Amino acid sequence: MLIFDAHCDILSKINSEEELFNNNHHWDAERALALGPFIQVFSAFNEIFPRNIAGVNMKKQIQMALSIEAKYPDRFKIIRSKDDLDKCIMECSRQKVYGILEAEGAEILGGSLEEFERLYFLGLRILTLCWNYDNDICDSVAGENPHNGLSEFGKKVIDKADSLGVLIDVSHASDKTFEDVLSMTKRPVTASHSNARALCSHNRNLTDRQIKAIARSGGVIGINFYSFFLENSGNAHILDIIRHIEYIASLVGTEYIGFGADFDGIEVMPSEMNGVESMYDIINELLRLNYPEDDVKAIAGGNFVRLMGQFLPSLHS
């Protein structure tokens, strides 16, 4: 069964190309591929101030991914086109990880739409607008709301993302930023690593209205494995992941749900989990609960594959 995980911060943890394949963090390619064919969204992430330094460090992580691809072409491939995605599905390989590049925070753009185009050319295909602080394009859910949603530059970024074919990720965005994005974009959006606020009241999670808006757009919600986004006490179990899946499915159906574990970006996971090697425990639990196999395949990977297929360019068009 193909697994597609929509958010992982491992690039911020490793110091050499080789470490991607074997390390002591939540995610490495060896453990991921032991589960079967695997597509991983690799996030360029940095929490350092000042913001221009954060942007520089995020670009270094993008460069690390490019270096891994150049050094190990038989083991790692960045998906840039629909053709790459189709090849991944056709190969169904346990020997090569396919990755999609994401930036977690528009700091990486440096206030420049031209830089956005350059990063797209390198392989950037998903943009998370902000992290846990406001930036020059929007307000964060953990910020002070200086823009009341999207800034004027932020609106230009959304337009540019639409024209380039970059998927916008509204995880970490304030509620007003979320509304602004959904009112502007003509494309599906994702919340790549976010859960249901009705089950866990953390403001990083999505309201019912937001869940329905993402589904109406044609987007997909990636369930985050962070214990404090799963259960208010932080004492979470795999069944709490299932609870969030079931709740969102009750609102919009299973076709808008996937995984967005946030490996190597979170401190605590459900007590039964150690890292990427535990993902099949969730899949097996869904099957044990008599979820139809087609629904489980969709949640495990198919829904995000469908979504990315709507954004990636075709080399033959």
XYZ file of N, CA and C in Angstrom, residues 41-267:
681
model
N 6.513 14.383 1.830
C 6.689 15.822 1.675
C 7.752 16.259 2.671
N 8.839 16.811 2.135
C 9.948 17.285 2.960
C 9.830 18.794 3.122
N 9.681 19.213 4.366
C 9.502 20.628 4.665
C 10.839 21.291 4.960
N 11.061 22.460 4.363
C 12.157 23.333 4.772
C 11.622 24.200 5.900
N 12.184 24.030 7.071
C 11.611 24.625 8.282
C 12.703 25.240 9.132
N 12.414 26.405 9.713
C 13.339 27.002 10.663
C 12.584 27.941 11.582
N 12.894 27.868 12.871
C 12.203 28.700 13.853
C 13.069 29.837 14.375
N 14.208 30.082 13.726
C 15.170 31.066 14.212
C 14.763 32.472 13.785
N 14.927 33.433 14.687
C 14.839 34.849 14.359
C 16.259 35.367 14.151
N 16.516 36.453 13.410
C 15.524 37.190 12.624
C 15.055 36.387 11.418
N 13.981 36.841 10.832
C 13.323 36.062 9.797
C 14.193 35.881 8.559
N 15.058 36.862 8.257
C 15.906 36.690 7.079
C 16.881 35.538 7.274
N 17.301 35.306 8.522
C 18.160 34.158 8.819
C 17.369 32.867 8.655
N 16.110 32.876 9.096
C 15.258 31.700 8.917
C 15.148 31.348 7.440
N 14.952 32.363 6.598
C 14.844 32.115 5.162
C 16.106 31.516 4.575
N 17.255 32.007 5.021
C 18.540 31.464 4.551
C 18.668 29.999 4.942
N 18.334 29.685 6.184
C 18.446 28.304 6.650
C 17.478 27.375 5.916
N 16.297 27.881 5.607
C 15.339 27.068 4.852
C 15.866 26.763 3.451
N 16.511 27.739 2.833
C 17.087 27.497 1.503
C 18.210 26.472 1.569
N 18.955 26.460 2.671
C 19.998 25.441 2.841
C 19.386 24.043 2.885
N 18.205 23.940 3.483
C 17.538 22.637 3.541
C 17.041 22.205 2.161
N 16.542 23.156 1.378
C 16.176 22.844 -0.006
C 17.406 22.351 -0.758
N 18.526 23.038 -0.554
C 19.757 22.639 -1.229
C 20.215 21.257 -0.776
N 20.011 20.932 0.498
C 20.349 19.597 0.988
C 19.560 18.540 0.220
N 18.259 18.778 0.037
C 17.435 17.819 -0.708
C 17.923 17.672 -2.145
N 18.284 18.786 -2.775
C 18.797 18.727 -4.142
C 20.111 17.960 -4.202
N 20.951 18.146 -3.183
C 22.235 17.435 -3.132
C 22.031 15.936 -2.960
N 21.047 15.566 -2.124
C 20.746 14.137 -1.935
C 20.293 13.520 -3.255
N 19.440 14.239 -3.971
C 18.954 13.729 -5.256
C 20.101 13.549 -6.246
N 21.020 14.519 -6.277
C 22.149 14.436 -7.211
C 23.113 13.315 -6.842
N 23.305 13.099 -5.545
C 24.287 12.117 -5.068
C 23.743 10.698 -5.087
N 22.427 10.560 -4.871
C 21.811 9.229 -4.775
C 20.588 9.125 -5.696
N 20.781 9.264 -7.007
C 19.622 9.274 -7.921
C 18.839 7.968 -7.943
N 19.454 6.868 -7.544
C 18.745 5.588 -7.521
C 17.956 5.372 -6.234
N 18.138 6.293 -5.260
C 17.496 6.100 -3.960
C 16.567 7.241 -3.572
N 16.660 8.374 -4.302
C 15.881 9.554 -3.908
C 15.544 10.370 -5.139
N 14.278 10.696 -5.295
C 13.825 11.485 -6.432
C 12.836 12.538 -5.973
N 13.062 13.785 -6.360
C 12.126 14.868 -6.075
C 11.063 14.895 -7.168
N 9.814 14.874 -6.762
C 8.693 14.938 -7.702
C 8.465 16.396 -8.089
N 8.652 16.683 -9.378
C 8.451 18.031 -9.894
C 7.292 18.106 -10.885
N 6.905 16.967 -11.433
C 5.910 16.953 -12.510
C 4.939 15.798 -12.322
N 3.840 15.859 -13.063
C 2.887 14.745 -13.050
C 3.545 13.478 -13.577
N 4.477 13.636 -14.501
C 5.193 12.479 -15.034
C 5.997 11.786 -13.936
N 6.649 12.584 -13.070
C 7.383 12.004 -11.939
C 6.441 11.256 -11.005
N 5.281 11.863 -10.745
C 4.305 11.229 -9.857
C 3.799 9.919 -10.456
N 3.489 9.944 -11.742
C 3.005 8.731 -12.405
C 4.067 7.636 -12.379
N 5.327 8.015 -12.560
C 6.415 7.037 -12.533
C 6.537 6.410 -11.152
N 6.381 7.240 -10.121
C 6.422 6.727 -8.751
C 5.336 5.680 -8.538
N 4.127 5.977 -8.975
C 3.013 5.047 -8.795
C 3.264 3.765 -9.586
N 3.788 3.905 -10.793
C 4.011 2.752 -11.654
C 5.136 1.858 -11.105
N 6.214 2.493 -10.622
C 7.350 1.718 -10.116
C 7.006 0.977 -8.830
N 6.230 1.637 -7.963
C 5.848 1.045 -6.680
C 7.096 0.493 -5.975
N 8.138 1.324 -5.891
C 9.463 0.864 -5.478
C 9.662 0.895 -3.971
N 10.357 -0.122 -3.469
C 10.835 -0.128 -2.090
C 12.303 0.293 -2.019
N 12.861 0.707 -3.146
C 14.281 1.059 -3.206
C 14.510 2.568 -3.267
N 13.481 3.316 -3.631
C 13.645 4.754 -3.841
C 12.517 5.512 -3.157
N 12.888 6.502 -2.352
C 11.908 7.421 -1.777
C 11.646 8.539 -2.773
N 10.382 8.831 -2.981
C 9.990 9.989 -3.775
C 9.595 11.111 -2.819
N 10.138 12.305 -3.064
C 9.883 13.430 -2.183
C 9.254 14.603 -2.906
N 8.494 15.392 -2.161
C 7.938 16.654 -2.650
C 8.439 17.750 -1.720
N 8.915 18.848 -2.287
C 9.504 19.917 -1.490
C 8.457 20.951 -1.091
N 8.505 21.301 0.182
C 7.596 22.284 0.777
C 8.432 23.280 1.577
N 7.994 24.514 1.632
C 8.583 25.504 2.536
C 7.565 25.826 3.613
N 7.983 25.718 4.873
C 7.076 26.002 5.989
C 7.330 27.429 6.468
N 6.759 28.360 5.711
C 6.912 29.769 6.032
C 7.400 30.553 4.836
N 6.711 31.634 4.506
C 7.052 32.433 3.325
C 8.296 33.276 3.527
N 8.949 33.167 4.687
C 10.244 33.819 4.878
C 11.220 33.419 3.780
N 11.058 32.209 3.271
C 11.972 31.702 2.246
C 11.914 32.542 0.974
N 10.813 33.263 0.763
C 10.668 34.072 -0.446
C 11.458 35.373 -0.371
N 11.789 35.815 0.830
C 12.527 37.063 0.979
C 11.803 38.262 0.408
N 10.474 38.218 0.415
C 9.690 39.347 -0.091
C 9.702 39.484 -1.598
N 10.075 38.427 -2.314
C 10.267 38.525 -3.759
C 9.465 37.464 -4.503
N 8.616 37.902 -5.426
C 7.903 36.956 -6.282
C 8.854 36.287 -7.272
N 9.918 36.990 -7.650
C 10.921 36.391 -8.534
C 11.626 35.230 -7.834
N 11.877 35.372 -6.526
C 12.477 34.275 -5.774
C 11.516 33.090 -5.692
N 10.233 33.379 -5.590
C 9.216 32.323 -5.609
C 9.342 31.521 -6.909
N 9.482 32.208 -8.030
C 9.630 31.527 -9.315
C 10.905 30.689 -9.355
N 11.999 31.219 -8.810
C 13.266 30.475 -8.801
C 13.133 29.195 -7.981
N 12.493 29.305 -6.820
C 12.310 28.134 -5.967
C 11.398 27.107 -6.636
N 10.395 27.585 -7.345
C 9.536 26.661 -8.092
C 10.354 25.905 -9.132
N 11.223 26.602 -9.818
C 12.066 25.954 -10.827
C 12.934 24.864 -10.192
N 13.398 25.093 -8.960
C 14.218 24.100 -8.268
C 13.404 22.887 -7.830
N 12.098 23.094 -7.601
C 11.270 21.957 -7.214
C 10.254 22.221 -6.127
N 10.174 23.454 -5.608
C 9.192 23.765 -4.566
C 7.777 23.618 -5.123
N 6.943 22.799 -4.446
C 5.597 22.563 -4.940
C 4.508 22.821 -3.895
N 4.899 23.047 -2.637
C 3.932 23.353 -1.579
C 4.485 24.506 -0.754
N 3.634 25.472 -0.425
C 4.028 26.592 0.430
C 3.092 26.677 1.623
N 3.632 26.405 2.815
C 2.923 26.696 4.061
C 3.170 28.170 4.352
N 2.115 28.945 4.485
C 2.253 30.400 4.494
C 3.073 30.912 5.664
N 2.926 30.301 6.835
C 3.616 30.801 8.026
C 3.821 29.659 9.002
N 4.624 29.946 10.014
C 4.776 29.013 11.132
C 4.153 29.691 12.351
N 4.755 29.599 13.503
C 4.127 30.085 14.739
C 4.411 31.551 15.035
N 4.623 32.331 13.994
C 4.713 33.781 14.158
C 4.265 34.427 12.853
N 3.861 35.699 12.956
C 3.446 36.446 11.777
C 4.654 36.682 10.871
N 4.402 36.811 9.585
C 5.473 37.194 8.669
C 4.955 38.269 7.721
N 5.689 38.524 6.642
C 5.304 39.655 5.795
C 4.155 39.335 4.849
N 3.655 38.100 4.876
C 2.521 37.812 3.994
C 1.223 37.528 4.737
N 1.307 37.140 6.021
C 0.051 36.803 6.695
C 0.221 36.734 8.204
N -0.908 36.598 8.880
C -0.940 36.398 10.327
C -0.936 34.910 10.645
N -0.182 34.574 11.687
C -0.149 33.207 12.196
C -1.197 33.032 13.282
N -1.625 31.792 13.492
C -2.562 31.498 14.569
C -1.941 31.804 15.928
N -0.605 31.829 15.998
C 0.086 32.116 17.256
C 0.658 33.527 17.287
N 0.249 34.373 16.338
C 0.818 35.708 16.233
C -0.056 36.794 16.833
N 0.205 38.035 16.403
C -0.468 39.209 16.962
C -1.359 39.912 15.946
N -1.593 39.302 14.789
C -2.539 39.787 13.776
C -2.242 41.192 13.254
N -0.998 41.468 12.838
C -0.707 42.813 12.327
C -1.363 43.111 10.981
N -1.700 42.080 10.206
C -2.245 42.284 8.857
C -3.755 42.105 8.794
N -4.360 41.585 9.858
C -5.767 41.176 9.808
C -5.984 40.182 8.664
N -5.146 39.152 8.633
C -5.234 38.128 7.593
C -4.041 38.182 6.667
N -4.318 38.173 5.363
C -3.253 38.302 4.368
C -2.837 39.760 4.223
N -1.531 39.999 4.070
C -1.052 41.330 3.720
C -1.266 41.555 2.222
N -0.997 42.772 1.761
C -1.115 43.037 0.323
C -0.119 42.187 -0.458
N 1.099 42.055 0.079
C 2.071 41.182 -0.577
C 1.608 39.730 -0.517
N 0.994 39.364 0.594
C 0.482 38.005 0.721
C -0.536 37.670 -0.350
N -1.374 38.632 -0.698
C -2.357 38.398 -1.759
C -1.664 38.166 -3.100
N -0.557 38.868 -3.326
C 0.209 38.648 -4.556
C 0.843 37.261 -4.557
N 1.265 36.810 -3.371
C 1.846 35.469 -3.258
C 0.806 34.403 -3.594
N -0.422 34.590 -3.121
C -1.484 33.626 -3.440
C -1.737 33.595 -4.941
N -1.800 34.763 -5.564
C -1.997 34.814 -7.017
C -0.852 34.120 -7.753
N 0.376 34.360 -7.288
C 1.543 33.742 -7.926
C 1.523 32.227 -7.738
N 1.143 31.779 -6.546
C 1.041 30.338 -6.298
C 0.023 29.708 -7.240
N -1.109 30.373 -7.420
C -2.138 29.863 -8.326
C -1.600 29.743 -9.752
N -0.862 30.759 -10.193
C -0.381 30.743 -11.579
C 0.753 29.744 -11.774
N 1.611 29.579 -10.765
C 2.708 28.620 -10.870
C 2.218 27.180 -10.743
N 1.210 26.984 -9.913
C 0.781 25.634 -9.576
C 1.415 25.145 -8.299
N 1.498 26.022 -7.309
C 2.011 25.665 -5.984
C 0.825 25.499 -5.042
N 0.782 24.381 -4.350
C -0.291 24.095 -3.396
C -0.096 24.928 -2.136
N -1.129 25.658 -1.726
C -1.075 26.467 -0.513
C -1.522 25.630 0.679
N -0.694 25.675 1.726
C -0.963 24.963 2.976
C -1.338 25.993 4.035
N -2.540 25.845 4.613
C -3.033 26.814 5.587
C -2.780 26.387 7.034
N -2.034 25.302 7.251
C -1.631 24.960 8.618
C -0.864 26.137 9.218
N -1.101 26.429 10.472
C -0.471 27.525 11.224
C -1.077 28.892 10.919
N -1.909 29.010 9.902
C -2.484 30.312 9.563
C -3.576 30.690 10.557
N -3.710 31.999 10.794
C -4.803 32.464 11.647
C -6.136 32.190 10.962
N -7.210 32.237 11.739
C -8.533 31.999 11.162
C -8.853 33.023 10.074
N -8.432 34.279 10.279
C -8.701 35.309 9.269
C -7.849 35.076 8.021
N -6.590 34.679 8.201
C -5.767 34.336 7.041
C -6.417 33.212 6.254
N -6.898 32.202 6.966
C -7.587 31.076 6.322
C -8.733 31.596 5.453
N -9.572 32.462 6.012
C -10.715 32.992 5.265
C -10.257 33.749 4.024
N -9.211 34.566 4.176
C -8.715 35.344 3.039
C -8.221 34.431 1.921
N -7.463 33.394 2.290
C -6.930 32.475 1.282
C -8.065 31.782 0.538
N -9.029 31.253 1.275
C -10.130 30.518 0.634
C -10.991 31.425 -0.232
N -11.049 32.707 0.108
C -11.844 33.627 -0.707
C -11.103 34.048 -1.971
N -9.772 33.904 -1.980
C -8.968 34.355 -3.118
C -8.652 33.258 -4.125
N -8.180 32.136 -3.618
C -7.640 31.123 -4.525
C -8.737 30.422 -5.313
N -8.404 30.061 -6.519
C -9.322 29.302 -7.371
C -8.966 27.820 -7.357
N -7.986 27.454 -6.547
C -7.487 26.082 -6.519
C -7.768 25.426 -5.165
N -7.643 24.103 -5.089
C -7.747 23.440 -3.785
C -6.646 23.908 -2.842
N -6.914 23.836 -1.553
C -5.902 24.123 -0.538
C -5.778 22.906 0.373
N -4.681 22.861 1.112
C -4.485 21.798 2.085
C -4.224 22.386 3.463
N -4.567 21.612 4.483
C -4.020 21.806 5.828
C -3.221 20.536 6.068
N -1.947 20.575 5.739
C -1.161 19.348 5.592
C -0.902 18.632 6.903
N -0.954 19.369 8.019
C -0.686 18.737 9.325
C -1.526 19.427 10.400
N -2.836 19.156 10.347
C -3.802 19.801 11.233
C -4.935 18.832 11.549
N -5.540 19.009 12.721
C -6.592 18.097 13.183
C -7.904 18.842 13.417
N -8.838 18.195 14.088
C -10.176 18.753 14.308
C -10.242 19.468 15.654
N -10.580 20.747 15.620
C -10.650 21.547 16.846
C -11.788 21.088 17.750
N -12.830 20.496 17.171
C -13.957 20.016 17.978
C -13.536 18.895 18.923
N -12.502 18.146 18.561
C -12.024 17.047 19.400
C -10.871 17.455 20.301
N -10.072 18.398 19.842
C -8.935 18.899 20.623
C -8.880 20.396 20.395
N -9.066 21.172 21.454
C -9.399 22.590 21.311
C -8.215 23.495 20.999
N -7.047 22.953 20.744
C -5.889 23.773 20.384
C -6.216 24.597 19.141
N -5.837 25.885 19.160
C -6.207 26.748 18.034
C -5.439 26.431 16.750
N -4.451 25.541 16.814
C -3.792 25.071 15.591
C -4.677 24.110 14.799
N -5.696 23.595 15.445
C -6.593 22.668 14.769
C -7.691 23.406 14.012
N -8.411 22.678 13.187
C -9.396 23.258 12.279
C -10.804 23.209 12.853
N -11.545 24.294 12.646
C -12.960 24.285 12.998
C -13.732 23.439 11.986
N -14.951 23.076 12.348
C -15.798 22.333 11.406
C -15.975 23.115 10.106
N -16.166 24.413 10.245
C -16.363 25.247 9.057
C -15.132 25.211 8.151
N -13.944 25.248 8.752
C -12.718 25.201 7.961
C -12.541 23.846 7.284
N -12.849 22.775 8.017
C -12.768 21.430 7.433
C -13.655 21.341 6.197
N -14.874 21.843 6.314
C -15.806 21.788 5.183
C -15.338 22.677 4.030
N -14.723 23.813 4.353
C -14.237 24.712 3.302
C -13.094 24.071 2.517
N -12.183 23.390 3.212
C -11.091 22.699 2.523
C -11.648 21.615 1.610
N -12.606 20.852 2.110
C -13.213 19.801 1.286
C -13.915 20.392 0.066
N -14.634 21.500 0.260
C -15.315 22.131 -0.880
C -14.314 22.591 -1.934
N -13.137 22.997 -1.492
C -12.114 23.444 -2.442
C -11.514 22.281 -3.226
N -11.732 21.058 -2.729
C -11.111 19.883 -3.331
C -9.816 19.496 -2.665
N -9.498 20.131 -1.535
C -8.243 19.881 -0.841
C -8.287 18.668 0.063
N -7.197 18.455 0.789
C -7.051 17.308 1.682
C -6.455 17.786 2.999
N -6.895 17.177 4.102
C -6.404 17.484 5.447
C -5.504 16.346 5.902
N -4.275 16.676 6.294
C -3.340 15.678 6.796
C -3.399 15.608 8.310
N -3.701 14.434 8.849
C -3.805 14.270 10.298
C -2.422 14.358 10.930
N -2.285 15.282 11.888
C -1.031 15.523 12.603
C -0.927 14.557 13.779
N 0.253 13.967 14.001
C 0.427 12.979 15.060
C 0.883 13.586 16.387
N 0.966 14.919 16.465
C 1.404 15.562 17.709
C 0.356 15.331 18.794
N 0.790 14.789 19.926
C -0.160 14.381 20.969
C -1.044 15.522 21.442
N -0.482 16.739 21.532
C -1.258 17.868 22.048
C -2.198 18.467 21.000
N -2.120 17.999 19.750
C -3.121 18.351 18.737
C -4.164 17.245 18.585
N -3.893 16.109 19.233
C -4.818 14.977 19.174
C -5.745 14.912 20.375
N -5.209 15.274 21.549
C -5.953 15.109 22.799
C -5.554 16.230 23.738
N -6.536 16.882 24.364
C -6.251 18.081 25.155
C -5.221 17.848 26.248
N -5.219 16.673 26.847
C -4.276 16.380 27.928
C -2.876 16.097 27.411
N -2.746 15.812 26.117
C -1.465 15.392 25.561
C -1.175 13.918 25.756
N -2.078 13.218 26.427
C -1.920 11.776 26.650
C -2.649 11.033 25.529
N -1.999 10.953 24.372
C -2.675 10.463 23.170
C -2.259 9.042 22.827
N -3.152 8.383 22.088
C -2.927 7.021 21.621
C -3.303 6.946 20.144
N -2.966 5.847 19.505
C -3.307 5.685 18.096
C -4.808 5.834 17.873
N -5.603 5.395 18.827
C -7.055 5.536 18.673
C -7.490 6.996 18.607
N -6.668 7.919 19.140
C -6.992 9.339 19.004
C -6.793 9.800 17.565
N -5.793 9.260 16.883
C -5.654 9.534 15.450
C -6.897 9.047 14.714
N -7.348 7.853 15.059
C -8.555 7.295 14.432
C -9.768 8.180 14.725
N -9.864 8.702 15.955
C -10.996 9.575 16.312
C -11.056 10.785 15.396
N -9.901 11.404 15.140
C -9.877 12.585 14.277
C -10.230 12.206 12.839
N -9.734 11.069 12.380
C -10.112 10.599 11.045
C -11.622 10.396 10.964
N -12.175 9.721 11.956
C -13.611 9.431 11.934
C -14.441 10.707 12.027
N -13.985 11.666 12.833
C -14.752 12.899 12.982
C -14.764 13.683 11.668
N -13.596 13.843 11.066
C -13.534 14.586 9.803
C -14.317 13.856 8.721
N -14.222 12.525 8.715
C -14.993 11.739 7.741
C -16.492 11.936 7.929
N -16.923 12.114 9.177
C -18.353 12.324 9.431
C -18.834 13.657 8.871
N -17.914 14.613 8.721
C -18.273 15.929 8.186
C -18.202 15.981 6.667
N -17.143 15.366 6.093
C -16.888 15.579 4.662
C -16.602 14.294 3.886
N -16.433 13.168 4.567
C -16.096 11.930 3.873
C -14.607 11.630 3.924
N -14.257 10.399 3.637
C -12.858 9.966 3.743
C -11.984 10.469 2.605
N -12.584 10.960 1.524
C -11.777 11.356 0.364
C -11.006 12.653 0.578
N -11.190 13.297 1.725
C -10.487 14.552 2.004
C -9.526 14.421 3.188
N -9.127 13.194 3.515
C -8.287 12.930 4.684
C -7.032 12.190 4.258
N -5.900 12.579 4.855
C -4.640 11.880 4.644
C -3.797 11.942 5.900
N -2.521 11.646 5.757
C -1.576 11.719 6.868
C -0.670 12.935 6.690
N -0.457 13.671 7.792
C 0.520 14.758 7.830
C 1.213 14.714 9.173
N 2.018 13.674 9.374
C 2.488 13.275 10.702
C 3.228 14.375 11.453
N 3.992 15.198 10.732
C 4.875 16.197 11.348
C 6.051 15.528 12.060
N 6.526 14.408 11.509
C 7.709 13.763 12.065
C 8.881 14.742 12.115
N 9.618 14.694 13.208
C 10.797 15.523 13.462
C 10.473 17.007 13.583
N 9.173 17.309 13.704
C 8.752 18.661 14.030
C 7.937 18.690 15.309
N 7.743 17.513 15.920
C 6.951 17.397 17.148
C 7.763 16.667 18.207
N 7.409 16.941 19.474
C 8.152 16.334 20.583
C 7.537 15.018 21.030
